[in-house]
Short mmCIF file of C-alpha atoms and ligand atoms in Angstrom, two decimals:
data_model
loop_
_atom_site.label_atom_id
_atom_site.label_comp_id
_atom_site.label_asym_id
_atom_site.label_seq_id
_atom_site.Cartn_x
_atom_site.Cartn_y
_atom_site.Cartn_z
CA MET A 1 23.11 -15.79 19.76
CA THR A 2 20.22 -14.38 21.77
CA SER A 3 19.93 -10.79 22.87
CA VAL A 4 18.30 -9.30 25.92
CA ARG A 5 14.93 -7.76 25.19
CA PHE A 6 12.99 -5.15 27.15
CA GLU A 7 9.56 -3.62 26.67
CA ASP A 8 10.15 -1.26 29.59
CA PRO A 9 12.59 1.59 28.76
CA GLU A 10 13.48 1.91 32.45
CA LEU A 11 14.87 -1.66 32.46
CA ALA A 12 16.68 -0.91 29.20
CA ALA A 13 18.28 2.17 30.84
CA ARG A 14 19.57 0.01 33.71
CA TRP A 15 21.07 -2.49 31.28
CA CYS A 16 22.74 0.40 29.41
CA ALA A 17 24.27 1.84 32.59
CA LYS A 18 25.97 -1.53 33.25
CA ALA A 19 27.12 -1.86 29.62
CA ARG A 20 28.61 1.66 29.69
CA ALA A 21 30.56 0.84 32.82
CA ALA A 22 32.23 -2.01 30.90
CA GLY A 23 33.21 -0.10 27.73
CA SER A 24 31.84 1.77 24.73
CA LEU A 25 28.13 1.47 24.03
CA ALA A 26 26.67 1.92 20.55
CA PHE A 27 23.05 2.76 19.88
CA VAL A 28 20.95 2.42 16.72
CA PRO A 29 17.44 3.87 16.99
CA THR A 30 14.92 2.37 14.53
CA MET A 31 11.21 2.05 13.88
CA GLY A 32 11.60 -1.65 13.08
CA ALA A 33 10.54 -3.66 9.99
CA LEU A 34 14.29 -4.04 9.68
CA HIS A 35 16.02 -4.39 6.33
CA ALA A 36 19.58 -4.43 5.00
CA GLY A 37 19.80 -0.62 5.37
CA HIS A 38 19.25 -0.88 9.13
CA LEU A 39 21.67 -3.80 9.29
CA SER A 40 24.42 -1.71 7.67
CA LEU A 41 24.13 0.65 10.67
CA VAL A 42 24.08 -2.32 13.06
CA HIS A 43 27.24 -3.76 11.50
CA ALA A 44 29.12 -0.44 11.67
CA ALA A 45 28.01 0.03 15.29
CA ALA A 46 28.97 -3.51 16.31
CA ALA A 47 32.39 -3.21 14.68
CA GLU A 48 33.31 0.05 16.42
CA ASN A 49 32.04 -0.55 19.96
CA ASP A 50 32.12 -3.04 22.83
CA GLN A 51 28.34 -3.37 23.12
CA LEU A 52 25.41 -2.50 20.92
CA CYS A 53 21.76 -1.85 21.66
CA VAL A 54 18.93 -1.06 19.27
CA SER A 55 15.53 0.51 19.89
CA VAL A 56 12.47 -0.48 17.88
CA PHE A 57 9.70 2.04 18.34
CA VAL A 58 7.19 3.42 15.84
CA ASN A 59 7.11 6.91 17.33
CA PRO A 60 3.63 8.46 17.00
CA LEU A 61 5.09 11.95 17.64
CA GLN A 62 6.81 11.95 14.24
CA PHE A 63 3.80 10.95 12.14
CA ASP A 64 1.90 13.87 10.65
CA ASP A 65 -0.47 11.44 8.88
CA PRO A 66 -2.51 9.02 11.07
CA ARG A 67 -3.01 6.61 8.14
CA ASP A 68 0.76 6.40 7.64
CA LEU A 69 1.20 5.58 11.34
CA GLU A 70 -1.53 2.95 11.23
CA ARG A 71 -0.16 1.07 8.24
CA TYR A 72 3.54 1.36 9.14
CA PRO A 73 4.86 -2.27 9.12
CA ARG A 74 5.57 -3.76 12.58
CA ASP A 75 7.08 -7.12 13.64
CA PHE A 76 9.01 -6.81 16.90
CA ASP A 77 9.66 -10.56 17.27
CA ALA A 78 11.19 -10.87 13.79
CA ASP A 79 13.25 -7.70 14.35
CA ALA A 80 14.58 -8.93 17.72
CA ALA A 81 15.54 -12.33 16.23
CA LEU A 82 17.35 -10.66 13.30
CA LEU A 83 19.21 -8.25 15.58
CA ALA A 84 20.41 -11.11 17.79
CA GLU A 85 22.01 -12.69 14.72
CA HIS A 86 23.84 -9.45 13.90
CA GLY A 87 25.71 -8.68 17.09
CA CYS A 88 23.08 -6.69 18.98
CA ALA A 89 23.24 -7.45 22.73
CA MET A 90 20.01 -5.68 23.73
CA VAL A 91 16.87 -4.55 21.95
CA PHE A 92 14.13 -2.50 23.54
CA THR A 93 10.82 -0.95 22.76
CA GLY A 94 8.21 0.98 24.73
CA THR A 95 5.16 3.16 24.45
CA LEU A 96 4.84 6.94 24.55
CA GLU A 97 3.53 6.60 28.12
CA ARG A 98 6.59 4.59 29.13
CA PHE A 99 9.09 6.81 27.35
CA PHE A 100 7.56 9.99 28.83
CA PRO A 101 6.26 8.87 32.26
CA GLU A 102 6.41 12.45 33.56
CA THR A 103 3.60 13.52 31.20
CA GLU A 104 -0.13 12.89 31.27
CA GLY A 105 -0.77 11.51 27.78
CA ALA A 106 0.78 12.11 24.38
CA ASN A 107 -0.77 15.56 23.97
CA THR A 108 1.13 16.94 26.94
CA ILE A 109 4.60 15.91 25.74
CA VAL A 110 6.66 19.05 25.16
CA LEU A 111 8.27 18.86 21.72
CA ARG A 112 11.95 19.70 21.32
CA ASP A 113 13.25 22.38 18.99
CA PRO A 114 14.66 20.40 16.03
CA GLY A 115 17.07 23.21 15.07
CA PRO A 116 17.75 24.94 11.76
CA GLY A 117 18.11 21.69 9.78
CA ALA A 118 14.35 21.22 10.10
CA ARG A 119 13.62 24.30 7.98
CA GLY A 120 12.31 23.71 4.47
CA LEU A 121 11.64 20.49 2.53
CA GLU A 122 10.69 17.85 5.16
CA GLY A 123 9.92 20.70 7.56
CA ASP A 124 7.45 22.19 5.07
CA HIS A 125 5.91 18.96 3.84
CA ARG A 126 5.65 17.11 7.18
CA PRO A 127 4.84 19.77 9.79
CA GLY A 128 5.89 18.62 13.25
CA HIS A 129 7.68 15.51 11.97
CA LEU A 130 11.23 16.62 12.74
CA ALA A 131 10.23 18.08 16.13
CA GLY A 132 8.77 14.62 16.89
CA VAL A 133 12.09 13.06 15.81
CA ALA A 134 14.10 15.47 17.98
CA THR A 135 11.86 14.74 20.97
CA ILE A 136 12.12 10.94 20.84
CA VAL A 137 15.82 10.96 19.90
CA ALA A 138 16.66 13.22 22.86
CA ARG A 139 14.69 10.94 25.20
CA LEU A 140 16.35 7.81 23.78
CA PHE A 141 19.79 9.40 24.16
CA GLU A 142 18.98 10.30 27.79
CA LEU A 143 17.94 6.71 28.51
CA VAL A 144 20.79 4.94 26.70
CA GLN A 145 23.53 7.59 27.11
CA PRO A 146 25.46 5.93 24.29
CA THR A 147 29.08 6.54 23.39
CA ARG A 148 28.12 6.60 19.71
CA ALA A 149 24.80 6.63 17.87
CA TYR A 150 24.31 5.58 14.24
CA PHE A 151 21.97 7.10 11.67
CA GLY A 152 21.42 6.72 7.93
CA GLU A 153 22.31 9.36 5.35
CA LYS A 154 19.04 8.43 3.64
CA ASP A 155 17.19 10.70 6.09
CA PHE A 156 19.46 13.69 5.58
CA GLN A 157 17.49 16.36 7.41
CA GLN A 158 17.05 13.90 10.27
CA THR A 159 20.85 13.70 10.56
CA LEU A 160 20.98 17.52 10.86
CA VAL A 161 18.34 17.39 13.60
CA VAL A 162 20.08 14.55 15.44
CA ARG A 163 23.39 16.42 15.36
CA HIS A 164 21.60 19.46 16.80
CA VAL A 165 20.10 17.33 19.63
CA ALA A 166 23.47 15.70 20.38
CA ALA A 167 25.23 19.09 20.43
CA ARG A 168 22.69 20.37 22.95
CA LEU A 169 23.05 17.30 25.20
CA GLY A 170 26.83 17.12 24.79
CA TYR A 171 26.68 13.46 23.69
CA PRO A 172 26.76 11.02 21.90
CA GLU A 173 29.16 11.01 18.98
CA VAL A 174 26.89 10.85 15.91
CA ARG A 175 27.90 8.62 13.02
CA VAL A 176 26.16 8.83 9.66
CA CYS A 177 26.27 5.72 7.45
CA PRO A 178 25.82 5.67 3.64
CA THR A 179 22.44 4.91 2.10
CA SER A 180 21.95 1.23 1.36
CA ARG A 181 20.26 0.68 -2.02
CA GLU A 182 18.53 -2.12 -3.90
CA PRO A 183 20.44 -3.28 -7.01
CA GLU A 184 18.30 -1.00 -9.22
CA GLY A 185 19.18 2.01 -7.03
CA LEU A 186 16.02 2.32 -4.90
CA ALA A 187 16.95 3.37 -1.35
CA ARG A 188 16.00 0.60 1.07
CA SER A 189 13.07 1.60 3.27
CA SER A 190 10.56 -0.20 5.46
CA ARG A 191 7.89 1.54 3.37
CA ASN A 192 9.07 -0.22 0.17
CA ALA A 193 7.17 -3.30 1.41
CA LEU A 194 3.95 -1.32 0.81
CA LEU A 195 4.71 -0.79 -2.92
CA SER A 196 3.12 -2.83 -5.72
CA GLU A 197 5.48 -4.37 -8.27
CA ALA A 198 4.64 -1.64 -10.80
CA GLY A 199 5.03 0.96 -8.05
CA ARG A 200 8.48 -0.34 -7.28
CA GLY A 201 9.45 0.26 -10.91
CA ARG A 202 8.15 3.84 -10.72
CA ALA A 203 9.87 4.38 -7.36
CA ALA A 204 13.23 3.70 -9.04
CA ARG A 205 12.84 7.15 -10.63
CA LEU A 206 13.80 8.82 -7.35
CA SER A 207 17.33 7.43 -7.26
CA ARG A 208 17.69 7.70 -11.04
CA ALA A 209 16.91 11.43 -10.84
CA LEU A 210 19.54 11.88 -8.12
CA PHE A 211 22.21 10.07 -10.09
CA GLU A 212 21.34 12.10 -13.23
CA ALA A 213 21.79 15.29 -11.20
CA ARG A 214 25.18 13.97 -10.11
CA VAL A 215 26.17 13.42 -13.74
CA ALA A 216 25.11 17.03 -14.47
CA TRP A 217 27.23 18.25 -11.51
CA GLN A 218 30.18 16.21 -12.77
CA SER A 219 29.79 17.78 -16.21
CA GLY A 220 30.11 21.23 -14.62
CA VAL A 221 26.54 22.39 -13.80
CA ARG A 222 26.70 24.53 -10.63
CA GLU A 223 23.46 26.54 -10.76
CA PRO A 224 20.97 25.06 -8.25
CA GLY A 225 17.97 25.90 -10.47
CA GLU A 226 19.50 23.97 -13.38
CA LEU A 227 20.25 20.99 -11.17
CA GLU A 228 16.67 21.04 -9.88
CA ALA A 229 15.41 21.05 -13.46
CA VAL A 230 17.46 17.89 -14.15
CA LEU A 231 15.91 16.24 -11.08
CA LEU A 232 12.37 17.16 -12.05
CA ALA A 233 12.74 16.07 -15.67
CA ALA A 234 13.87 12.61 -14.52
CA LEU A 235 11.23 12.31 -11.78
CA LEU A 236 8.06 13.48 -13.46
CA ALA A 237 5.94 10.56 -14.69
CA PRO A 238 2.38 9.31 -14.28
CA GLY A 239 2.05 7.64 -10.86
CA VAL A 240 4.93 9.61 -9.30
CA ASP A 241 3.51 12.50 -7.24
CA VAL A 242 6.51 14.73 -6.60
CA GLU A 243 6.51 16.68 -3.31
CA TYR A 244 9.88 18.30 -3.85
CA ALA A 245 13.01 17.95 -5.98
CA ALA A 246 15.57 20.28 -4.47
CA VAL A 247 19.24 21.16 -4.24
CA ARG A 248 20.92 22.53 -1.12
CA ASP A 249 24.41 23.35 0.12
CA PRO A 250 24.67 20.57 2.74
CA GLU A 251 27.06 22.56 4.92
CA ARG A 252 25.01 25.78 4.88
CA TRP A 253 21.45 24.51 5.18
CA THR A 254 18.81 26.93 3.93
CA ALA A 255 15.05 26.58 3.82
CA ALA A 256 14.96 27.98 0.28
CA LEU A 257 17.04 27.42 -2.85
CA PRO A 258 20.57 28.74 -2.22
CA ALA A 259 22.18 31.22 -4.60
CA GLY A 260 24.51 29.74 -7.20
CA PRO A 261 27.02 28.89 -8.35
CA LEU A 262 27.39 26.23 -5.65
CA GLU A 263 30.66 24.89 -4.24
CA ARG A 264 28.95 21.86 -2.70
CA ALA A 265 25.56 20.36 -3.40
CA ARG A 266 23.19 17.71 -2.17
CA ALA A 267 20.05 16.78 -4.12
CA LEU A 268 16.97 15.75 -2.15
CA VAL A 269 13.68 14.33 -3.42
CA ALA A 270 10.33 13.28 -1.97
CA ALA A 271 7.47 11.69 -3.91
CA ARG A 272 4.43 9.52 -3.39
CA VAL A 273 4.13 6.26 -5.32
CA ASP A 274 1.09 4.01 -4.71
CA GLY A 275 0.23 6.53 -1.98
CA VAL A 276 3.49 5.65 -0.18
CA ARG A 277 5.72 8.58 0.69
CA LEU A 278 9.34 7.97 -0.32
CA ILE A 279 12.40 10.17 0.22
CA ASP A 280 15.97 9.95 -1.01
CA ASN A 281 19.01 12.20 -1.41
CA LEU A 282 22.53 12.16 -2.83
CA LEU A 283 25.67 14.24 -2.40
CA LEU A 284 26.45 15.64 -5.86
CA SER A 285 29.84 17.14 -5.03
CA ASP A 286 32.89 15.22 -3.78
CA PRO A 287 32.81 14.37 -0.05
P1 LIG B 1 13.78 4.03 10.47
O1 LIG B 1 13.48 2.67 11.02
O2 LIG B 1 13.24 4.25 9.10
O3 LIG B 1 13.44 5.13 11.43
O4 LIG B 1 15.34 4.08 10.28
C1 LIG B 1 16.22 3.86 11.35
C2 LIG B 1 17.60 4.30 10.94
O5 LIG B 1 18.01 3.55 9.81
C3 LIG B 1 17.64 5.78 10.54
O6 LIG B 1 18.85 6.36 11.00
C4 LIG B 1 17.60 5.71 9.04
O7 LIG B 1 18.20 6.82 8.41
C5 LIG B 1 18.40 4.44 8.79
N1 LIG B 1 18.09 3.90 7.47
C6 LIG B 1 16.86 3.62 6.96
N2 LIG B 1 16.95 3.20 5.70
C7 LIG B 1 18.27 3.21 5.38
C8 LIG B 1 19.03 2.88 4.23
N3 LIG B 1 18.45 2.48 3.11
N4 LIG B 1 20.38 3.00 4.28
C9 LIG B 1 20.99 3.44 5.40
N5 LIG B 1 20.34 3.77 6.53
C10 LIG B 1 19.00 3.65 6.53
#
């Protein structure tokens, strides 16, 4: 199977308008370097809709670190070929200039308010990142006007921001798909390709810490501070530079540690391994 491919978002928008007229249109926004985690979103989207399109765009607005942006893996041809094999009818990319033709250069793009889900954790450690996400996601939604859009639970605060953007626009229906993991537990990420073999071993601590916190929850621990201590004890090791190890009530997002005892909890971690920034999270309570 081949899929249609556009490097001009305007042409992609025209294709989407036709697809929408014929039935439901699913959309999966990505930054490419596609892996099985992305494909799990693609499969869910293809199964639930008449047509599916995917964007592949490494969005400079959401990078707070220029080095991270520069070394982010990119292979549009390989991504487009893979997507065609997995039920994607159209794939598109673009540039900041093409996505925001009304502006005069990246510095003049007006950033969107990412909403309350951007407070704390990622919001503190990557200033501007979630506003950059909100801005590109809103523009992509306006271009595609999808029936449903698919995101990964792996980027939990991003899902809060995307839901905020969709609520403001009045569309699309947002679907959040479970985190796809390597057999040893490591959350799949395009950035994993940048890890050394030893680094990959150390990176497995992130998911291990989350699952240990879940065991603590299941054994009755409800105080957020105690759950955070479990996370930290499992994470801390030479070569794992922890940025945060936190617990939040996922339905009442707060920038700071919520008061316990908790009725619901999600654990969230961020750490650098081999200089690569990794994030992961896990719902501790029952869904
Ligand atoms: P990215 O290319 O990293 O911007 O990711 C594109 C989409 O795929 C986002 O909605 C991510 O949350 C999602 N995603 C990335 N990694 C995973 C994973 N391991 N499991 C599920 N979804 C993922």
